[in-house]
XYZ file of C-alpha atoms in Angstrom:
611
model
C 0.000 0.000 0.000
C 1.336 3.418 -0.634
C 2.128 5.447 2.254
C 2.954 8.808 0.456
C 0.182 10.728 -2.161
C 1.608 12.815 -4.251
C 0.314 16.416 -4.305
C -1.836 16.859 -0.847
C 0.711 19.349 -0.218
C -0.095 21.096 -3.155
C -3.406 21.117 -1.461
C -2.355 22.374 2.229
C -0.947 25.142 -0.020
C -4.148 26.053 -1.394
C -5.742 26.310 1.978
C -2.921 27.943 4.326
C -2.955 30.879 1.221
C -6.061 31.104 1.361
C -6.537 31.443 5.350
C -3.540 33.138 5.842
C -4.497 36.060 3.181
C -7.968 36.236 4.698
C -6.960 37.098 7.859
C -4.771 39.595 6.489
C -6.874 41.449 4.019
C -10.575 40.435 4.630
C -11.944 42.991 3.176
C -9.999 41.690 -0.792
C -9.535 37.776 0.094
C -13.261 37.578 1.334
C -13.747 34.183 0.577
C -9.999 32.611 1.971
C -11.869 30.918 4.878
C -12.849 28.150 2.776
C -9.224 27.104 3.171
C -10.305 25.641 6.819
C -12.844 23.371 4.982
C -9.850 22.210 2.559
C -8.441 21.451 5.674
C -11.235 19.385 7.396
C -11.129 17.424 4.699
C -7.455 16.704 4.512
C -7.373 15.823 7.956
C -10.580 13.281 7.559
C -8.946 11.819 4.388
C -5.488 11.310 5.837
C -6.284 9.767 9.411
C -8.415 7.251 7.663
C -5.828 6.470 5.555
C -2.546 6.206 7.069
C -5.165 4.546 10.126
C -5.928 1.275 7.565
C -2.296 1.702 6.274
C -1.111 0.830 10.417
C -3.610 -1.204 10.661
C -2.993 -3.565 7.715
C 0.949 -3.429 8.828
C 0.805 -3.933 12.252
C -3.047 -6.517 12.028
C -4.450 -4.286 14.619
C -4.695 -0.432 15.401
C -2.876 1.062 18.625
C -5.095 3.365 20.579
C -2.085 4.632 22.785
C -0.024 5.104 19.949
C -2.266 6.664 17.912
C -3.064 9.361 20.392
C 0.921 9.859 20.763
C 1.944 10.712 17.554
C -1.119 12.979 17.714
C -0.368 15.192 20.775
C 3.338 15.023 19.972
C 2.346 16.261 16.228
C -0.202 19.281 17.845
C 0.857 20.211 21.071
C 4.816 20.968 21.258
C 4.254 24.177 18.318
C 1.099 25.162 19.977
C 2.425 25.231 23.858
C 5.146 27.472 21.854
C 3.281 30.063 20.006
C 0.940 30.347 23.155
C 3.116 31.079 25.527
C 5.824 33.552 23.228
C 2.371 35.230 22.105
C 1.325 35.766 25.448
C 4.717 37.274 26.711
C 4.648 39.601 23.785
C 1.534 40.841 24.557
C 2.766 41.355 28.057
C 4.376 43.934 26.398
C 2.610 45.248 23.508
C -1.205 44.356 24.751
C -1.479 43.805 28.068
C -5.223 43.891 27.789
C -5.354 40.903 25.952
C -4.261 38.499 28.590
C -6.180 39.777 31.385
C -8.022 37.260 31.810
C -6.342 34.758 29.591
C -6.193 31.528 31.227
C -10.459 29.981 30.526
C -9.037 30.839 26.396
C -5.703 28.929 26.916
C -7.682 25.862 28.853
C -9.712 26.072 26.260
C -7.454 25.883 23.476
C -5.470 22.680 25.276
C -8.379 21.279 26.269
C -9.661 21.311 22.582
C -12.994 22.647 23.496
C -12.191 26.109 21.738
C -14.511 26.821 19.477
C -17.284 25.850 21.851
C -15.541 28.797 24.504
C -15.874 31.027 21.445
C -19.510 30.677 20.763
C -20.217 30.740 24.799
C -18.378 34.131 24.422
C -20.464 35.470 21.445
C -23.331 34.681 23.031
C -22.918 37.878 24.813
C -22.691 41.191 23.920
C -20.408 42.542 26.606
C -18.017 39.404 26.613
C -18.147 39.534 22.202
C -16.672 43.329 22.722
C -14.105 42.681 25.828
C -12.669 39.074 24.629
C -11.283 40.485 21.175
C -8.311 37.815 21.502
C -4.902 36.931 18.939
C -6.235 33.639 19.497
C -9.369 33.614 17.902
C -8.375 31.465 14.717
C -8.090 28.118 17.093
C -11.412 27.352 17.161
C -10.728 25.361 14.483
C -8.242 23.014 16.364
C -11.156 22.829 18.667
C -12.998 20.832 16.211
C -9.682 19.153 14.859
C -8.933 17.913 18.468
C -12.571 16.482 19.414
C -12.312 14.871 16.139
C -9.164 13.373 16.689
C -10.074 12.598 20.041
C -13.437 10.091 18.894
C -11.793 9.059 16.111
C -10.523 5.407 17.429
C -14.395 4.854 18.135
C -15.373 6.092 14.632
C -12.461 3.492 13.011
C -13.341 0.902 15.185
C -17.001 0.890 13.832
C -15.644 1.099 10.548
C -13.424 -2.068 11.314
C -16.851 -3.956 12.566
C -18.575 -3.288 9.392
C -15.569 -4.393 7.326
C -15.786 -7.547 9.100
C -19.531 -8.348 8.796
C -19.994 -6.680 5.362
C -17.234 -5.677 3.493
C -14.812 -3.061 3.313
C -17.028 -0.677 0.727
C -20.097 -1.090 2.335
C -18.212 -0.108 5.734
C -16.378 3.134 3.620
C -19.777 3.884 2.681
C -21.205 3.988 6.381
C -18.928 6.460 7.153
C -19.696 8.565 3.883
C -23.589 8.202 5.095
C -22.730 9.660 8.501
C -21.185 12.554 7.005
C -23.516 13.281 3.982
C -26.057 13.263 7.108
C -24.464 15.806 8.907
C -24.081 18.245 6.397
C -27.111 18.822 6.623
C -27.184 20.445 10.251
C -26.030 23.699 9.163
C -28.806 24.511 6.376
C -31.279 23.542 8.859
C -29.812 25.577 11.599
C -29.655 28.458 9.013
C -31.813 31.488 9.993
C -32.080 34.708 7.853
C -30.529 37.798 9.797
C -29.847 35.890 13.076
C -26.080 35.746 13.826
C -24.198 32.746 12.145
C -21.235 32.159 15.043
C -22.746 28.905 16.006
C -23.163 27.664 12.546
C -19.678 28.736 11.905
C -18.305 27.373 14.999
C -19.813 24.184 15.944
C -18.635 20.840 15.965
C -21.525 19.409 14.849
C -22.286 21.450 11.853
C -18.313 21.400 10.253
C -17.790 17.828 10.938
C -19.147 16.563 7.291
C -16.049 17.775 6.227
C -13.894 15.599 8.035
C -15.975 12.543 7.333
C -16.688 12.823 3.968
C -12.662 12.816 4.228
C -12.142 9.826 5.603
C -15.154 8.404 3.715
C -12.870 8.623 0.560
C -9.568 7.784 2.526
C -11.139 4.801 3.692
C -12.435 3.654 0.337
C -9.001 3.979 -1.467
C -6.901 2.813 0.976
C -8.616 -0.363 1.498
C -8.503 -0.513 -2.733
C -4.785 -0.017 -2.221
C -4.386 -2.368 0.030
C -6.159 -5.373 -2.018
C -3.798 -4.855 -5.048
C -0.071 -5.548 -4.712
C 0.685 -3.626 -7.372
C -0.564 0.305 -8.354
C -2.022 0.434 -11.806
C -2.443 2.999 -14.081
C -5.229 5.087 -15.662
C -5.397 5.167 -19.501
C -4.411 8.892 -20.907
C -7.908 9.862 -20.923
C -8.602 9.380 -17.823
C -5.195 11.243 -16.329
C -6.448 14.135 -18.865
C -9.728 14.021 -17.627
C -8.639 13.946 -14.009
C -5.915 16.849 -14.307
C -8.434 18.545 -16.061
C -10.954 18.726 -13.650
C -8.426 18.698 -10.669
C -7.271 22.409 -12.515
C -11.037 23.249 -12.895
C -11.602 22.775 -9.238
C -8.190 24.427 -8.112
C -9.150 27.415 -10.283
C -12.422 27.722 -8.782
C -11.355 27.805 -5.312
C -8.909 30.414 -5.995
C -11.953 32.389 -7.550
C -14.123 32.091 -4.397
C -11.602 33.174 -2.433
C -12.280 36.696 -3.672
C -15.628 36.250 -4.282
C -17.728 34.352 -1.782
C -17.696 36.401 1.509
C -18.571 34.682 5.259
C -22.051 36.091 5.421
C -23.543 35.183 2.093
C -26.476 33.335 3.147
C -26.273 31.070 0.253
C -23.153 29.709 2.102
C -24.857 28.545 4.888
C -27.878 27.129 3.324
C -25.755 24.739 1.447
C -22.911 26.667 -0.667
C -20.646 25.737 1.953
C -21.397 22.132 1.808
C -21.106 22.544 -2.103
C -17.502 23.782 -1.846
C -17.151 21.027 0.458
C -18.187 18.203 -1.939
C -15.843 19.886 -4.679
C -12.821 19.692 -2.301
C -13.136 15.971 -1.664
C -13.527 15.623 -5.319
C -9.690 17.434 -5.557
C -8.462 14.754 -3.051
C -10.296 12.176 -4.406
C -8.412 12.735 -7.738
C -4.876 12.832 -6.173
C -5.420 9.320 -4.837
C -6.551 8.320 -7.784
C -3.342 5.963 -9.425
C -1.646 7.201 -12.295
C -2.753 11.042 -11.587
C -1.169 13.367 -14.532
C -0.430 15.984 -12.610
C 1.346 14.313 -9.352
C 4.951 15.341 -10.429
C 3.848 19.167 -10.999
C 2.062 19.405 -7.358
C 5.150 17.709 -6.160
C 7.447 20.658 -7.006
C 9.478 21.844 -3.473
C 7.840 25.209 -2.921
C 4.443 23.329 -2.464
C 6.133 20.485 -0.048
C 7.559 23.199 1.931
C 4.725 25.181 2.883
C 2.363 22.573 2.561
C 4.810 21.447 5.564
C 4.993 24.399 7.282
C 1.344 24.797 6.743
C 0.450 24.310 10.613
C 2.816 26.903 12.411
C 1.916 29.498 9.525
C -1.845 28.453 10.982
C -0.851 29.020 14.300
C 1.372 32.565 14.403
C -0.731 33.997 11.671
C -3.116 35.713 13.919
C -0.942 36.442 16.742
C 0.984 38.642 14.661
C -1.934 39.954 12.738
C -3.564 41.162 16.340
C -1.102 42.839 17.461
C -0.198 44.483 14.390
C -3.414 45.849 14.545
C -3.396 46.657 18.121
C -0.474 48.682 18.179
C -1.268 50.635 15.173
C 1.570 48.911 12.797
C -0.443 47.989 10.138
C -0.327 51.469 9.101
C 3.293 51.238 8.122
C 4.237 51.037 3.889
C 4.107 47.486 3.202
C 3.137 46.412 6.140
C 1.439 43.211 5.089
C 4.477 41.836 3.512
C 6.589 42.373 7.158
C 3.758 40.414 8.452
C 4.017 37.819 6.562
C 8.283 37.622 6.654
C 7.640 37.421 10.504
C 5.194 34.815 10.564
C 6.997 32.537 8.418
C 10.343 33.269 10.403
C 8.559 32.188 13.501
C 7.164 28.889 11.775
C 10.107 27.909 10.772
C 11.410 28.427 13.844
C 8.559 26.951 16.200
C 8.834 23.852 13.737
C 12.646 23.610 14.425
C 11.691 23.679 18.302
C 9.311 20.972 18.599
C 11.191 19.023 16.249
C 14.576 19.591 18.959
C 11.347 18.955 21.632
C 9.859 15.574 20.745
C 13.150 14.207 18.373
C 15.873 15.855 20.519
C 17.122 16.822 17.324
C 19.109 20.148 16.503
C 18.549 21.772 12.783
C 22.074 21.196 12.221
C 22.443 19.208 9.056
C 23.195 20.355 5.801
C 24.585 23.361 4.232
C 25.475 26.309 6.664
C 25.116 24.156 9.579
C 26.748 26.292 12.091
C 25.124 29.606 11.288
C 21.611 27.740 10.865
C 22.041 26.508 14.929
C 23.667 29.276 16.557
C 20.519 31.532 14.714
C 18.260 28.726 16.356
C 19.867 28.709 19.572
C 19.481 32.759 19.938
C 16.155 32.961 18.713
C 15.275 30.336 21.186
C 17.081 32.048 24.088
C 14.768 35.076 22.970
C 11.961 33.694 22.713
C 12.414 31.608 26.114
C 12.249 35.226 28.026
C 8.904 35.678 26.635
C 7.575 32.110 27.411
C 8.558 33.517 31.138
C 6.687 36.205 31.122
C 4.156 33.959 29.061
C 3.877 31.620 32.786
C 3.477 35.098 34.268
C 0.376 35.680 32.091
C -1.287 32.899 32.743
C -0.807 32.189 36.618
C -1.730 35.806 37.128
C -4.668 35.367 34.356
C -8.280 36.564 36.122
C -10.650 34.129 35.723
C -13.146 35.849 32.937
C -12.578 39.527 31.624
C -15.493 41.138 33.545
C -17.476 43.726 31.190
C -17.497 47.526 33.144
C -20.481 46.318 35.143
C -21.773 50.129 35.820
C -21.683 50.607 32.088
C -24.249 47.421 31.850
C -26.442 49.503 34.702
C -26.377 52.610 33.028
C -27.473 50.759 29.745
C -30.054 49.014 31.135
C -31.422 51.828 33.297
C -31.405 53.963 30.055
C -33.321 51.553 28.030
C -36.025 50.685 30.796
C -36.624 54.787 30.847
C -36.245 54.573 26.933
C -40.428 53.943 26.119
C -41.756 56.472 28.944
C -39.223 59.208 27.764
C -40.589 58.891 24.441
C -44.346 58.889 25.563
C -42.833 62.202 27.229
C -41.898 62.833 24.052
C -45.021 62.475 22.058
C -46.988 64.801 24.142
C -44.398 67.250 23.613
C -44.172 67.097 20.258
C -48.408 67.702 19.529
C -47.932 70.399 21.873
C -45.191 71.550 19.597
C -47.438 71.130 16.526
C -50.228 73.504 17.688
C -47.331 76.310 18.525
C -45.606 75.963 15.468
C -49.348 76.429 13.539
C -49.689 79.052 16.210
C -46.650 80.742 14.710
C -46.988 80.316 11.144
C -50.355 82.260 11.607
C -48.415 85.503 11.960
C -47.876 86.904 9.195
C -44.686 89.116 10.174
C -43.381 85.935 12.599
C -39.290 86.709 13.549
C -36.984 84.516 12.143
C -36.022 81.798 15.203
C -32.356 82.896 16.279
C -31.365 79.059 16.050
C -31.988 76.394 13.343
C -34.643 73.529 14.999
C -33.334 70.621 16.094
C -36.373 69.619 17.938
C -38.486 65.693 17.061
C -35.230 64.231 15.590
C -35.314 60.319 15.004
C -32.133 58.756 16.610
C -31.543 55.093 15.756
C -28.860 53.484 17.368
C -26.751 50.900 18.989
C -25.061 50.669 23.027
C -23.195 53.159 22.275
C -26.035 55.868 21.498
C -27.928 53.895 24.136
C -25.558 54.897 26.869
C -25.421 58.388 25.721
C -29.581 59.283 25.895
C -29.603 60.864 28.248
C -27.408 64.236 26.905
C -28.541 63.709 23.558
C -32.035 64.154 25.125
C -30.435 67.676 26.753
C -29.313 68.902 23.244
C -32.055 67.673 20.579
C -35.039 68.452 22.612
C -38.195 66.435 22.139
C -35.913 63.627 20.203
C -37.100 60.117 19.676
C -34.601 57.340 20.368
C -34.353 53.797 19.622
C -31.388 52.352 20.640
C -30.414 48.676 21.660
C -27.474 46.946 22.574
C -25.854 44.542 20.515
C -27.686 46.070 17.310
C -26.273 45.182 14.004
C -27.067 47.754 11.000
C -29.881 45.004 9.866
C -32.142 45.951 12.586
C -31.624 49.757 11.893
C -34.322 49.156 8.909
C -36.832 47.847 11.267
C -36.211 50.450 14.253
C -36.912 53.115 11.310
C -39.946 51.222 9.932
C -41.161 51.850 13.891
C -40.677 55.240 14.281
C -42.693 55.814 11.117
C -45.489 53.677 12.116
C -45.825 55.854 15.151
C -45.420 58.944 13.529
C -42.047 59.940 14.835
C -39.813 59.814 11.707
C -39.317 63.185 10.716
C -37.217 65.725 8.521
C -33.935 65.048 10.869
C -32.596 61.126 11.439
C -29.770 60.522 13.603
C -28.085 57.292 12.918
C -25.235 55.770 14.676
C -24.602 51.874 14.142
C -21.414 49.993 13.111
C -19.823 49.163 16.382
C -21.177 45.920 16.419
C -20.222 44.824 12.992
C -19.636 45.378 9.388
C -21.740 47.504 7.614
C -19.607 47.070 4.162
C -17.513 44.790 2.936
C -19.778 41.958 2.958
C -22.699 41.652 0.636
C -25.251 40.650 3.728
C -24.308 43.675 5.047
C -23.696 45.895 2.353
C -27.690 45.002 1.231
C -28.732 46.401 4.921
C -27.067 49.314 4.661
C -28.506 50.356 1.245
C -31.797 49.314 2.179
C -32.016 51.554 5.141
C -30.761 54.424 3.569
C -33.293 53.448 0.489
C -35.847 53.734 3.121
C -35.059 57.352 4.732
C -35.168 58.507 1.156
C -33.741 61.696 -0.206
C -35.406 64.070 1.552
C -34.761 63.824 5.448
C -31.479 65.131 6.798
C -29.666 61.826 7.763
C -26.915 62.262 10.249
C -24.341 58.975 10.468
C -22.239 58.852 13.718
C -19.061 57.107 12.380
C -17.271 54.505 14.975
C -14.369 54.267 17.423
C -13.677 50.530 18.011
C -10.007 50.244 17.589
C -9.667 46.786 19.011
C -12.404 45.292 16.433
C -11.381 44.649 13.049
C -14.545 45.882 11.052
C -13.500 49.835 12.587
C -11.506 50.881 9.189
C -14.028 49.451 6.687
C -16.773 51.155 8.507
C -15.843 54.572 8.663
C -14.802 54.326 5.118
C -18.493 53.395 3.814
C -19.355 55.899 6.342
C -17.235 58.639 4.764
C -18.394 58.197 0.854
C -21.982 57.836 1.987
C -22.502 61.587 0.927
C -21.468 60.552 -2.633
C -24.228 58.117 -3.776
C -26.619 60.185 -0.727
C -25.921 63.662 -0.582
C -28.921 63.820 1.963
C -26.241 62.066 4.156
C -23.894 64.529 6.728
C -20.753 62.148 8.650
C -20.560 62.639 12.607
C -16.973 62.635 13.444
C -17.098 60.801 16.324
C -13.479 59.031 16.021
C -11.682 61.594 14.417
C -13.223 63.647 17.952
C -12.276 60.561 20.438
C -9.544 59.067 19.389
C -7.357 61.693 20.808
C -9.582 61.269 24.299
C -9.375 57.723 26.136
C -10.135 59.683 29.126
C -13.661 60.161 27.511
C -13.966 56.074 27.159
C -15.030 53.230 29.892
C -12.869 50.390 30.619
C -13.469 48.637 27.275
C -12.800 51.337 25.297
C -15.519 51.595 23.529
C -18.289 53.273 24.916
C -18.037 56.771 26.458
C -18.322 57.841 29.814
C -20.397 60.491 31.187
C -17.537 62.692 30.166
C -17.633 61.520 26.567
C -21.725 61.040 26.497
C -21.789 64.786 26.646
C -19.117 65.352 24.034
C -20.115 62.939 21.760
C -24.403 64.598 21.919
C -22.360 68.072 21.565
C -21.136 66.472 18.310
C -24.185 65.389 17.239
C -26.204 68.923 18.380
C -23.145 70.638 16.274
C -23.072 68.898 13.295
C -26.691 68.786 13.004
C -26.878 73.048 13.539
C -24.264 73.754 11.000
C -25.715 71.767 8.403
C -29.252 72.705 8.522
C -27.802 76.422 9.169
C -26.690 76.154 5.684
């Protein structure tokens, strides 16, 4: 049977590209998380196969061993990048490891991705746990899998014996054609798709339609003593569609982005299908293009395609956090240093679990005494890495009086708007009162009173002094509120009468509102709704620890092109320059900044209409 397939390198390639250059540049590369499915399925196909191929060699399969080479394969890089990234951020982002130890459990304990939805499940906890660990959920799944996997191969061994290998291949396929269909049925329009994205149960079908396949042709394998070959039609045929599927992947990687719905009710699964197909083909005997996805740049990252994984994000954080991806060329220094520190973590665990040196071959000296520092280095931040973890709190706690004062302004949210309501009839019959004069004197200030102010926490928490300085204003505001609801908070203000000439909207803090086409869609439409002929007033976002900050102000900033109705609040140009005016999670203002950020709105809405 043969042990080595020619060109799933070639594939690991595909999918650490992809990955890698969506974390980098989502907003271009919005489709490179597909790489993790590529992945799923590589790891599905090749523990079923090299399991049969130690199975058939040894006439039975070793549990212990088994789970040996798989902790000694995982855990030495991770423990590494963990604990160096922590130190670092010792440095550069202490906030980050506050409370860092539940993540790291979580991460060893290969429950992750589970940790990560518990986390999004909240609104306060989804804005204080922003984390340079946030791309291991998917060795969450990759662990629990590995973790049942004896079970799953030991029912596969008990249906080889009472019906045949196929039928026992096919079993598994069945299983995971079955559970692809968990996330389509989970799928809700508008609700958030974390848990779809996240869970165990809806990404497994990848892995087991992998090992479906890798159980099928390995057992073929191992019948025939001898590999055939296909005729030249078939390699043809099979290189040709192999291309055609490569080709396509690359294309979705800048087309297909994370919130399409057609993704999650069944696009993903799709794309799925179409990567076991690729892998399928590569184990196919006699493949044409095997030599050419053999070539040495695709065996070496393919290689080094699980410590680019692991540092990618790491360094992406705290690039980001510290301001550095504004520097010329900054995504190619990013890249340099995560590959450095690959190579090096690989060299590490290798001189961990081997006790072997990288001292062979050319330039031997210079290669080990450059491993030797950097590993000196990088032990000084593993200290301070122990440091970060024993001192860890045990859960960042959200600013607690900011959750009161949230709450407390939303409960007197409905009466101050009945409050409202009254005022504004009374309003009516004076302004009628005043038209009736026929010489009436001009009002010294422009009107600001009955605006419509739709909004997230953020404008939430600051009510009450907008309330001060746009007298008679109606506010809906909610925590958590992505800009999809902003379409239905409108719709309720003009059912009740209380959408008028001025609209005050601030939402983006929570996520995108560009970018992405779910998004994108929601934006338009609301805007589509207001029409041309209200005075629309956008509050632009300070979020600097949330990735979607930089994409939103931009959309925010050339709305006045296609809307000209449209006027940009200058909230972050304003704040950044004031953390003082901020809470504890940097985010929302205090009572300091509530006031400065409704004297922005009060000031940007006078000088317009003045004009």
């Amino acid at each position: 049977m043969k042990r080595h397939i020619a060109g799933l390198d070639a594939l690991r390639t595909l999918a650490i590209l992809g990955v890698t250059f969506f974390h980098m540049f989502p907003e271009n590369v919005v489709g490179g998380y597909l790489g993790v499915s590529l992945f799923f399925v590589l790891t599905g196909y090749l523990l079923a196969y090299t399991s049969v191929g130690a199975a058939s060699k040894q006439g039975f399969f070793w549990v212990f061993s088994y789970y040996g080479k798989r902790i000694r394969r995982i855990y030495p890089e991770l423990l590494l990048m963990l604990l160096v990234t922590i130190g670092a951020c010792h440095f550069l982002a202490p906030d980050a490891i506050e409370a860092v130890r539940p993540e790291v459990l979580s991460v060893l304990g290969g429950y992750n991705n589970w940790w990560q939805i518990a986390q999004n499940a909240d609104y306060f906890t989804r804005i204080t746990n922003a984390s340079p660990f946030t791309h291991l959920w998917f060795l969450g799944i990759e662990l629990q899998y590995y973790l049942v996997w004896p079970l799953i191969f030991g029912l596969y061994l008990a249906f080889r014996v009472l019906c045949g290998a196929r039928f026992a291949a096919s079993v598994i396929l069945f299983f995971g054609v079955v559970s692809a269909a968990f996330m389509p049925l989970g799928y809700v329009q508008g609700v958030d798709i974390t848990r779809l994205y996240y869970g165990t149960d809806t990404r497994v079908y990848a892995l087991l339609l992998g090992a479906g396949v890798g159980l099928w042709q390995a057992e073929e394998r191992r019948r025939r003593r001898y590999a055939g070959s296909s005729s030249m039609f078939d390699g043809a045929l099979g290189a040709g569609l192999f291309t055609l599927l490569a080709a396509e992947t690359a294309f979705l990687y800048f087309l297909l982005d994370g919130q399409s719905p057609y993704l999650y009710e069944g696009g993903m699964v799709l794309i799925t299908v179409a990567f076991v197909g690729m892998v399928t083909l590569l184990g196919t005997d006699g493949f044409a293009l095997a030599d050419f996805l053999e070539a040495a740049p695709f065996r070496w990252i393919g290689k080094k395609s699980y410590g680019i994984y692991l540092w990618q994000y790491p360094v992406i954080y705290l690039f980001h956090v510290r301001g550095w991806d504004a520097l010329p060329l900054y995504g190619a220094i990013e890249l340099a240093i995560i590959v450095v520190l690959a190579i090096w973590s690989g060299a590490a665990a290798d001189a961990i679990t081997r006790l072997r040196l990288p001292v062979q071959g050319r330039f031997a000296m210079p290669r080990a005494a450059t491993f030797l520092a950097a590993s000196l280095c990088a032990l000084v931040f593993m200290g301070f890495g122990c440091q970060g973890i024993a001192l860890s709190a045990s859960s960042k706690v959200p600013d607690t009086a900011l959750q009161t004062q949230l709450a407390k302004n939303a409960a007197a949210q409905q009466a101050e708007n009945e409050k409202s309501a009254q005022e504004a009839a009374a309003r009516e019959a004076q302004k009628a009162a005043e038209k009736a004069a026929a010489q009436q004197q001009r009002m010294a200030e422009v009107d600001l009173s009955g605006a419509a102010c739709i909004g997230d926490s953020v404008m939430l928490g600051a009510s009450p002094a907008l309330r001060q300085v746009l007298p008679g204003c109606f506010i809906d505001a909610e925590v958590s509120r992505y800009v999809g609801g902003g379409l239905e908070a409108a719709k309720a203000l003009a059912a009740q009468g209380h959408l008028g000439n001025i609209v005050v909207i601030a939402l983006g803090t929570n996520g995108p509102i560009a970018g992405y086409e779910r998004y994108a869609v929601q934006t338009n439409e609301l805007l589509e709704y207001l029409g041309p002929n209200r005075h629309i007033f956008w509050v632009n976002v300070y979020c600097p620890k949330l990735t979607w900050q930089q994409v939103n102000n931009d959309c925010i900033r050339d709305m006045p092109i296609a809307h000209p109705n449209v006027t940009v609040v200058d909230w972050y140009s304003l704040v950044k320059d004031h953390p003082e005016w901020l809470t504890s999670d940097g985010i929302h203002p205090n009572d300091e900044g509530i006031q400065a950020y409704a004297n922005l709105v009060h000031d940007t809405i006078a000088r317009t209409l003045a004009k």
